[in-house]
Each structure stands twice: as C-alpha cells, then as structure tokens.
Short mmCIF file of C-alpha atoms and ligand atoms in Angstrom, two decimals:
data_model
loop_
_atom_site.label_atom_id
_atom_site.label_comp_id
_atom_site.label_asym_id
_atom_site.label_seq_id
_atom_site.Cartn_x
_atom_site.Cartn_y
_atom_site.Cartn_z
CA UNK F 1 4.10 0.63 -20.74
CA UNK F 2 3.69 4.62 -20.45
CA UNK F 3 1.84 5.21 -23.20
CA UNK F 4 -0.26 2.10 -22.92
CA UNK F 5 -1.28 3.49 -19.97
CA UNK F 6 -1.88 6.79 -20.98
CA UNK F 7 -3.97 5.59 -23.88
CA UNK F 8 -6.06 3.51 -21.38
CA UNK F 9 -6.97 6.70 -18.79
CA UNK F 10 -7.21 9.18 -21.90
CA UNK F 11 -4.66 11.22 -21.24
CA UNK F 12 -3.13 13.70 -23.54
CA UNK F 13 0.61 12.33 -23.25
CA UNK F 14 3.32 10.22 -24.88
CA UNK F 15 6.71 9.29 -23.83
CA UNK F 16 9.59 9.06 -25.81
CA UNK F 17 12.63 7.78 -25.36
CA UNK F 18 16.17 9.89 -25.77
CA UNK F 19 19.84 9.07 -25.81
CA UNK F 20 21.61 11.63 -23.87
CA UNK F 21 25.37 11.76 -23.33
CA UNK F 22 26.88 12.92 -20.10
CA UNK F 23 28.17 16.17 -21.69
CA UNK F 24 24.99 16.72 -23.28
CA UNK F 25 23.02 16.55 -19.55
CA UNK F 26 23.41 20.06 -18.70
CA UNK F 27 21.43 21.10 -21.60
CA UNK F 28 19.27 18.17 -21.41
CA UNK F 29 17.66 19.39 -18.08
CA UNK F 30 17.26 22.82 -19.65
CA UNK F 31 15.08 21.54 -22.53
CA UNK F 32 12.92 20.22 -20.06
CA UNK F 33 12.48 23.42 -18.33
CA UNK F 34 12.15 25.17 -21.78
CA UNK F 35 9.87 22.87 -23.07
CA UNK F 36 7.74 22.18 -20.41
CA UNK F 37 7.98 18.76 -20.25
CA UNK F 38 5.84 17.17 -17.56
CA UNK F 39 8.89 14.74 -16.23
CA UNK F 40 11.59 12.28 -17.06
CA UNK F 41 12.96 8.77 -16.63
CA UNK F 42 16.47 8.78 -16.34
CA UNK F 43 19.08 5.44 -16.67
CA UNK F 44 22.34 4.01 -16.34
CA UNK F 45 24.96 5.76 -16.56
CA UNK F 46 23.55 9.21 -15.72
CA UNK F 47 21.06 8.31 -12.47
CA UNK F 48 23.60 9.84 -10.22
CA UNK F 49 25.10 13.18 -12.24
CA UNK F 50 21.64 14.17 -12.79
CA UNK F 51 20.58 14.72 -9.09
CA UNK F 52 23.42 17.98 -9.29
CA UNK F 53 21.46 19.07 -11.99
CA UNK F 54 17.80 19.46 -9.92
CA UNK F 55 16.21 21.54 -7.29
CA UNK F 56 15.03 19.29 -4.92
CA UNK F 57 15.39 15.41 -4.06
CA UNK F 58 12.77 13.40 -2.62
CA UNK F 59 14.33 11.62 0.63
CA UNK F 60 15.35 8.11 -1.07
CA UNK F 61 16.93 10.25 -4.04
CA UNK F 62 18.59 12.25 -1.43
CA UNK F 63 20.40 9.39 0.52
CA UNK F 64 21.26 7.13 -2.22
CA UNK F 65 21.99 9.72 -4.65
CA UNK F 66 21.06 8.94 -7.12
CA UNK F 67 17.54 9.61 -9.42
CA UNK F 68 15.52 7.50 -12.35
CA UNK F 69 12.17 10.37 -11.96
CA UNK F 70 12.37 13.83 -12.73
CA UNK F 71 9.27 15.35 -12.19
CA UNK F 72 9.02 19.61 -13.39
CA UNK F 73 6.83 21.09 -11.15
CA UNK F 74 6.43 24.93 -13.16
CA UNK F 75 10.39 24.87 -13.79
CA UNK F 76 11.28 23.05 -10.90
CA UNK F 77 12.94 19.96 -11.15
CA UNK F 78 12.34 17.27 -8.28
CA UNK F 79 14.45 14.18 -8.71
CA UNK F 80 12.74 10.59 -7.43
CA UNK F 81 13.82 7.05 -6.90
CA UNK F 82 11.39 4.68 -7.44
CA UNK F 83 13.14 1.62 -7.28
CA UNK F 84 12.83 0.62 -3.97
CA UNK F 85 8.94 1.89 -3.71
CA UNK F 86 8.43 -0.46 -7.26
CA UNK F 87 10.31 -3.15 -5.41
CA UNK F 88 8.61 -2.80 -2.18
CA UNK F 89 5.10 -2.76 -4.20
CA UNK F 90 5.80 -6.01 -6.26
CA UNK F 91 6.77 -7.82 -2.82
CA UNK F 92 3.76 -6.88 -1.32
CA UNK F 93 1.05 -7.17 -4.45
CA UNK F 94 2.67 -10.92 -4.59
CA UNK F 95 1.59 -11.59 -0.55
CA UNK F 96 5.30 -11.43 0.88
CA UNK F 97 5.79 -9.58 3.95
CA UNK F 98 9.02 -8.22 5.04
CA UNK F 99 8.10 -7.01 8.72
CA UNK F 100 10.36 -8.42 11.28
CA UNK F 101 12.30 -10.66 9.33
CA UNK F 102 15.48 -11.49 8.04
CA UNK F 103 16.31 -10.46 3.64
CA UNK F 104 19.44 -11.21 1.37
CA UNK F 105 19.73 -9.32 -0.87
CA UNK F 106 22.40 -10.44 -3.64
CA UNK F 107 24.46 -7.53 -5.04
CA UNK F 108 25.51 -3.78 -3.97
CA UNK F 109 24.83 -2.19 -7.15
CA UNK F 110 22.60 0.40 -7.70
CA UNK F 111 19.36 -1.59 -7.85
CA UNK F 112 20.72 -3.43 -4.28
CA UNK F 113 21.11 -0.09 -3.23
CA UNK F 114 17.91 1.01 -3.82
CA UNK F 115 16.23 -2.31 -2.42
CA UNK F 116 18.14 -2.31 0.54
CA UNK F 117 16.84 1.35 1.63
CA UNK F 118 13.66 0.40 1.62
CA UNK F 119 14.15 -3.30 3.47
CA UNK F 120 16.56 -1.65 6.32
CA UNK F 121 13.50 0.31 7.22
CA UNK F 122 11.01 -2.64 7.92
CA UNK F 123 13.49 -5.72 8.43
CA UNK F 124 15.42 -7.47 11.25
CA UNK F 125 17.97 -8.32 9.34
CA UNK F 126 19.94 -7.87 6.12
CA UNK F 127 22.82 -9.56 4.96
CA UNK F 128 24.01 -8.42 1.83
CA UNK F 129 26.22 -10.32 -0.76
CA UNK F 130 28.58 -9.21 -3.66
CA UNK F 131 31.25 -10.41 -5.82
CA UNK F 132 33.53 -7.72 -4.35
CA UNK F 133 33.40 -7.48 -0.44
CA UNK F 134 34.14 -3.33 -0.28
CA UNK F 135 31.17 -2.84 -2.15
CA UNK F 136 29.09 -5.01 0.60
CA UNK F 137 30.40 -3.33 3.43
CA UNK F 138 29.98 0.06 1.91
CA UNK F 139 26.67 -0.31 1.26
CA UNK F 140 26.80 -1.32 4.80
CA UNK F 141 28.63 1.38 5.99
CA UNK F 142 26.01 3.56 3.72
CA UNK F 143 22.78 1.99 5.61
CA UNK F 144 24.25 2.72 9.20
CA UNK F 145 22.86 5.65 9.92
CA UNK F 146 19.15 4.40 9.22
CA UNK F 147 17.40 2.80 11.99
CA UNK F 148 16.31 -0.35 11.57
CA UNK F 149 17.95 -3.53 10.36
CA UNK F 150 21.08 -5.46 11.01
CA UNK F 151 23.12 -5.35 8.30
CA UNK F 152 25.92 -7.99 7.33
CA UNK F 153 27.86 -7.64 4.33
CA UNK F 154 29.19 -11.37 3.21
CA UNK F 155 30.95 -12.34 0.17
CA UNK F 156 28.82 -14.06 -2.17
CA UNK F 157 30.31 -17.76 -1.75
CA UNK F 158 28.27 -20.82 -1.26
CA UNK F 159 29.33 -21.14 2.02
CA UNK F 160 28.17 -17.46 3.02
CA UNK F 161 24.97 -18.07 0.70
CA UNK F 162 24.07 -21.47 2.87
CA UNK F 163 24.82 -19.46 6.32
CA UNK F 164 22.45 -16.45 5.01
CA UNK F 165 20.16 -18.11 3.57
CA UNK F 166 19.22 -20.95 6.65
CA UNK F 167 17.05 -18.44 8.51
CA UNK F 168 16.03 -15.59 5.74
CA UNK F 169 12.66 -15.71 4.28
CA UNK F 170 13.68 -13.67 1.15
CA UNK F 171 16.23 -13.60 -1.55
CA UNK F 172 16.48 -10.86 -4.30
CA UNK F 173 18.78 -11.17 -6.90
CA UNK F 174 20.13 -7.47 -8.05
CA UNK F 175 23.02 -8.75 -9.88
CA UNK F 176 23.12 -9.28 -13.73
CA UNK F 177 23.39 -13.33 -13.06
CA UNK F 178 20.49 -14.60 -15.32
CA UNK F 179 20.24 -12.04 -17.56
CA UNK F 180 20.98 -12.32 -20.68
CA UNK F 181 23.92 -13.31 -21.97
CA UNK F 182 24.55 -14.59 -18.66
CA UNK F 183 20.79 -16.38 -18.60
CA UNK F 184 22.37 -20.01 -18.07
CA UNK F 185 23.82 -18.80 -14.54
CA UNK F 186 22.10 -18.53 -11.27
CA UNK F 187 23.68 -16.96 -8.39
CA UNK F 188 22.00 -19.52 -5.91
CA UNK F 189 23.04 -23.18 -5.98
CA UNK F 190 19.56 -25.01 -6.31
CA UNK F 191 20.47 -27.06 -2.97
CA UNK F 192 20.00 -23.96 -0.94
CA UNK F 193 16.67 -23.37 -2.25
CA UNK F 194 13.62 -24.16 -0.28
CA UNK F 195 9.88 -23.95 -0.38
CA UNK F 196 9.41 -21.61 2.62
CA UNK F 197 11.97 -19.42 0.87
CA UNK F 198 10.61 -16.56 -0.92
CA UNK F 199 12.41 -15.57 -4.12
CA UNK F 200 12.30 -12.34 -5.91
CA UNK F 201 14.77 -11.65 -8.97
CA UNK F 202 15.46 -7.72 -10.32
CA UNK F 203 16.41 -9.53 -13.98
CA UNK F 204 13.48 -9.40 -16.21
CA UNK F 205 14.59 -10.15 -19.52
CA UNK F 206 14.18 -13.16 -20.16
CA UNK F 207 11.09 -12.99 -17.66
CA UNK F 208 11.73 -16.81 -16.69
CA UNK F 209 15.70 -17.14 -14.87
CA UNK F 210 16.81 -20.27 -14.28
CA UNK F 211 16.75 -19.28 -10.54
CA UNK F 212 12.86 -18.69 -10.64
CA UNK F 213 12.34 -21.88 -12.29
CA UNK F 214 14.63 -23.58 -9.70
CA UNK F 215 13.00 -21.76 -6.77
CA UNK F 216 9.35 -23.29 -8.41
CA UNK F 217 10.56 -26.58 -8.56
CA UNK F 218 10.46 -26.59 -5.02
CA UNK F 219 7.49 -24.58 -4.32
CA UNK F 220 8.68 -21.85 -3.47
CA UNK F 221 7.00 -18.17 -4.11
CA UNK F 222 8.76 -16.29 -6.65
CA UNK F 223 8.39 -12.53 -8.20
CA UNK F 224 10.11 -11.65 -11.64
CA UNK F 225 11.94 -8.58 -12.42
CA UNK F 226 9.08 -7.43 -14.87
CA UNK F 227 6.67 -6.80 -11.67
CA UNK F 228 9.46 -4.08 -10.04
CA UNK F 229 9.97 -2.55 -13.92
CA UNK F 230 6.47 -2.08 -13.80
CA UNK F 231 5.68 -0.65 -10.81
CA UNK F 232 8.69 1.53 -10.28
CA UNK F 233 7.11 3.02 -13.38
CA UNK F 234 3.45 3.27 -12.24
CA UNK F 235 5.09 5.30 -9.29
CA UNK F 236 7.07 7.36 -11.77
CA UNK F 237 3.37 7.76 -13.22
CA UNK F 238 2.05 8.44 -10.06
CA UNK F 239 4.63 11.39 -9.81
CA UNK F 240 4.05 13.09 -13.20
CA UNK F 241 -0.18 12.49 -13.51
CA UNK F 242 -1.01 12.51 -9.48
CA UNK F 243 -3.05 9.67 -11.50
CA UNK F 244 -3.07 5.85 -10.55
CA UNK F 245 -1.96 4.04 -13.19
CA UNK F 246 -3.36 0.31 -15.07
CA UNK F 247 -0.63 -1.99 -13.67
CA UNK F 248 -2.28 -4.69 -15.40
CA UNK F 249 -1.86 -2.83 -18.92
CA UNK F 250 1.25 -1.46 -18.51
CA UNK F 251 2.50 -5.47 -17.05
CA UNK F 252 0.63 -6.74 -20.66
CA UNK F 253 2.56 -4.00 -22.74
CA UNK F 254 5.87 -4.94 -20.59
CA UNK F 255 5.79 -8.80 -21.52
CA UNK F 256 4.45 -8.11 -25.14
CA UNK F 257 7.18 -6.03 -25.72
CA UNK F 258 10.21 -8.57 -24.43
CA UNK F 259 7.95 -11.57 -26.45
CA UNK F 260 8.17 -9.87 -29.61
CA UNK F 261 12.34 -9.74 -29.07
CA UNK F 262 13.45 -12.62 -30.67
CA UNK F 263 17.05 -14.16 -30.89
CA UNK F 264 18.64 -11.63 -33.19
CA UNK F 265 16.33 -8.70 -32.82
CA UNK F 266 17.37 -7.68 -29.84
CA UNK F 267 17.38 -4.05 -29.48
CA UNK F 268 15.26 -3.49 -32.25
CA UNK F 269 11.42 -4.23 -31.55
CA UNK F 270 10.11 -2.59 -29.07
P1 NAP T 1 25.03 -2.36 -11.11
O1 NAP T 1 24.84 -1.08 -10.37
O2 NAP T 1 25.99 -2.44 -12.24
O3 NAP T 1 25.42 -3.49 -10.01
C1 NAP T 1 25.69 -4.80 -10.41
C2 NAP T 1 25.84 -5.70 -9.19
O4 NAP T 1 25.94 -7.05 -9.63
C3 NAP T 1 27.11 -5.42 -8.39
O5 NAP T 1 26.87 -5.69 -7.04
C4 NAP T 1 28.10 -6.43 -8.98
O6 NAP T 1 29.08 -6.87 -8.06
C5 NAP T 1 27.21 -7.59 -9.27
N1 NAP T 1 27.71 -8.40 -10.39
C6 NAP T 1 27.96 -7.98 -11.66
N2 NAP T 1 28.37 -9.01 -12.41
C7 NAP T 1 28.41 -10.10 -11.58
C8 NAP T 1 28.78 -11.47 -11.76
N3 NAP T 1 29.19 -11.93 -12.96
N4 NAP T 1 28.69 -12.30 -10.70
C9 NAP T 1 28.28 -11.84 -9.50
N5 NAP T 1 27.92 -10.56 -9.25
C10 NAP T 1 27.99 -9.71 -10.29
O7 NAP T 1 23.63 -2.88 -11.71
P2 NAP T 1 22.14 -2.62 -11.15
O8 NAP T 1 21.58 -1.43 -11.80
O9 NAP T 1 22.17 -2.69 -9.68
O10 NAP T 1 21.36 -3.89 -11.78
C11 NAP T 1 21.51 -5.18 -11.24
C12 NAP T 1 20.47 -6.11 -11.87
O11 NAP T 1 19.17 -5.67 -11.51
C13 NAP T 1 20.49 -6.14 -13.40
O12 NAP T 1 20.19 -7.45 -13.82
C14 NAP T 1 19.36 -5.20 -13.79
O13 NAP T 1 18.79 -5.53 -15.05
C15 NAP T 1 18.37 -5.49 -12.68
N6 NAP T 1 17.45 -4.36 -12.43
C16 NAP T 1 16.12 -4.60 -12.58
C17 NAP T 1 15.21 -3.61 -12.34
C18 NAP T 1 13.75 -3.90 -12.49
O14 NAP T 1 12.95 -2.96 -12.50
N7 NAP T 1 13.36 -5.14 -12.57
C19 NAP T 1 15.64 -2.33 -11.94
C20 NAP T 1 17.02 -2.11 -11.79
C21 NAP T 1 17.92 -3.14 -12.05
P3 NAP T 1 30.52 -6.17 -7.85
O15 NAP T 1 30.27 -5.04 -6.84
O16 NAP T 1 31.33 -7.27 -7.29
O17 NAP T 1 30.96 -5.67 -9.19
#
C-alpha cells in the first residue's frame, strides 16, 4: 500500500520489508541512522523493545509503550503509534461518532490497547472484555490516570457481552476470533447483535468475518479491519512524507493483495 502510494504522488521512495530478530534490533536501529533511512514500520514481537532503542516518543507511544512508526528526523529516531489514530480515522471516515457514548471493546491486547487510548479520551464509557480477566483490569488499571471514560473490565462471557452490549453503540473486535484459522468463530453471539449497534472488527484477513456478515444481516453499520490497516499506515505516511497520502489507492492495493492469497499460498503473494 506504501509504494502504491508513493508511485501515485511521485515520490522517490520504496518500502521494503525486513525480518529482524530481537538480538539483531540494536543494530537494526543503527542501520537506519547509518543509512539514512527516512522511517520504519515496526511489528509483533518487537513494538515494545524498540521504544528503548529511540530518542523521543510521541505521547500515545509514550503511555502505551509501545511503537509500529519510527520516523529519523537527521539521526533522530521518534517512535509513533498509529493504531489508535488509524482506528479513530476509519470510525469516523465510516460516519460513527464516539462522543459521549458508551464502546466495548473486545480484547486487551496490544491493538485493544491502542484503541482504548484513543476511545477513553472522547467516550462515556468503556467496558472492556478478555478471555483472561487480569489482562482487562490492567488495561484498566493502565487507562486510570487519563481523564475521561469509565472503564469496566468484564470477562468476555455471554452474559457480560449481553449486559455490555444493551446500552453501547460500538463493538470492536481486537481479538484474533475470525481470523484465520479461527475465521468460523465470532466472539459475539448473533442474538446480541442489533441494527443500532455499530460494529467495527481489527481482523482483516479474510476482509469479510462472520461477525460483519452477522452484524449486516441485521442492518447494522460495520467497518473491516482493512480500513484501520490502511489508515494507521497513511498516518505512518503522514509521519515520514509530511505528505497526505491516496487512501483510496493504498485501500485498492490492500484488498488486491489479500485477493490474490489463495488457499495454499498464503504467505507467499503479496
Ligand atoms: P495480542 O496483543 O496478541 O492480543 C490478543 C487479544 O485477543 C488478547 O486480549 C487475548 O486475550 C485475545 N484472544 C486471543 N485468542 C483468543 C481466543 N481464542 N478467544 C478470545 N480471546 C482471545 O494481539 P493484537 O495485536 O492486539 O491483535 C488482535 C487482533 O487485532 C488480531 O486479529 C490482529 O490481526 C488485529 N489487528 C488489526 C489491525 C488492523 O490494522 N486492522 C492492527 C492490529 C491488530 P487474553 O488476554 O485472554 O490472552
């Protein structure tokens, strides 16, 4: 989707893609430095060791610890999240508001993390639900000194999932229920689902979970995980190019790109 969008607004970049091991890190950050790269994306499992590795981190990056944008500003290294700004941005390009009203948000991983940030800020309220309890209430325990939202950490049970859900106008999904191999599952029974109930899932491959086509089947508004992979990158391209970015190019070279994957090529075409 980077160079797709590069190639549309002429500029003289490309972006490649590196497998770095943890002990190799150290001496991945000084290659950037050394070779004056512009900036980096950084993933699982190295988001958080990286931020000891930089000069600066922006205020999300700072809190949650943890960093997917390096940008090198003349040798030095700023570390971004743009998770919960791409998440935030796909919520609001697909008309749902999140001013004054209650979220779940399903999961306490790092992408719930990141999500949650952002919604504490605008939100009345925020119950968040996870397989394991500790890890709700200490992302609870994490978001208490923001100012904002009431957050409740509940297991996520049907029971809890009915309670939550009665009076929230938004679900996200940030757990791994949907995507593949686990794309039969949903992690909300399709009872609980209801046309005034917005519903936004992180998973984007495949692009269609069975809890978005459950949530359409009864009208309700949905937003896939391909429109927060896409525009947590245009605000990593934002970052590096000060430039805005083609969403609509970079969405077309997302969903070409997960088409062309067929059973048994996974991994291989991109
Ligand atoms: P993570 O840090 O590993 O967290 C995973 C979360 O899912 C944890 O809360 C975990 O609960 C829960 N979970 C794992 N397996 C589960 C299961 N079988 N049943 C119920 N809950 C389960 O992962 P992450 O980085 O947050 O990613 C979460 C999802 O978001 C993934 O599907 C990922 O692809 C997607 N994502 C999408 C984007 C995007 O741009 N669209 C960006 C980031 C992530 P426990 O605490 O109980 O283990």
């Amino acid at each position: 989707m980077h160079n797709a969008a590069f190639r549309t607004l002429g500029l003289d970049c490309v972006y490649v893609a590196f497998t770095v091991t943890l002990r190799a890190l150290p001496g991945a950050v000084a290659a950037i430095r050394a070779l004056g790269l512009r900036g980096v994306n950084v993933t699982m499992p190295l988001k958080t060791e990286i931020a000891l590795h930089l000069e600066r981190l922006e205020p999300a990056a700072r809190f949650l610890q943890t960093v997917n944008t390096v940008v090198n500003c003349e040798g030095v290294l700023i570390g971004y999240s743009t998770d919960g700004p791409g998440a935030l941005r796909a919520l609001g390009e697909a008309g749902v508001r999140v001013d004054d009203v209650k979220v779940a948000v399903l999961g306490a991983g790092g992408a719930a993390r990141a999500i949650a940030y952002q919604l504490v800020h605008s939100c009345s309220e925020l119950a968040i639900l996870n397989r394991k309890m500790e890890n709700a209430v200490a992302l609870a325990q994490l978001l208490r000194p923001c100012d904002g939202a009431k957050v409740s950490p509940r297991p996520l049970t049907e029971a809890a999932l009915a309670e939550e859900l009665v009076d929230s106008v938004l679900v996200v999904n940030a757990t791994p229920l949907g995507m593949r191999p686990l794309e039969g599952e949903t992690p909300v029974p399709s009872r609980l689902l209801r046309s005034d109930l917005a519903v936004f899932d992180l998973v984007y491959d495949p692009e269609n979970t069975r809890l978005l086509t459950e949530a359409r089947e009864v009208g309700a508004k949905t937003i896939d995980g391909i429109s927060m992979l896409v525009h947590q990158g245009a605000e990593s391209f934002r970052v590096w190019t000060g430039r805005n970015p083609p969403t609509s190019v970079m969405m077309q070279a997302v969903r070409g790109a997960l088409r062309v994957r067929a059973p048994g090529l996974e991994g291989r075409a991109h």
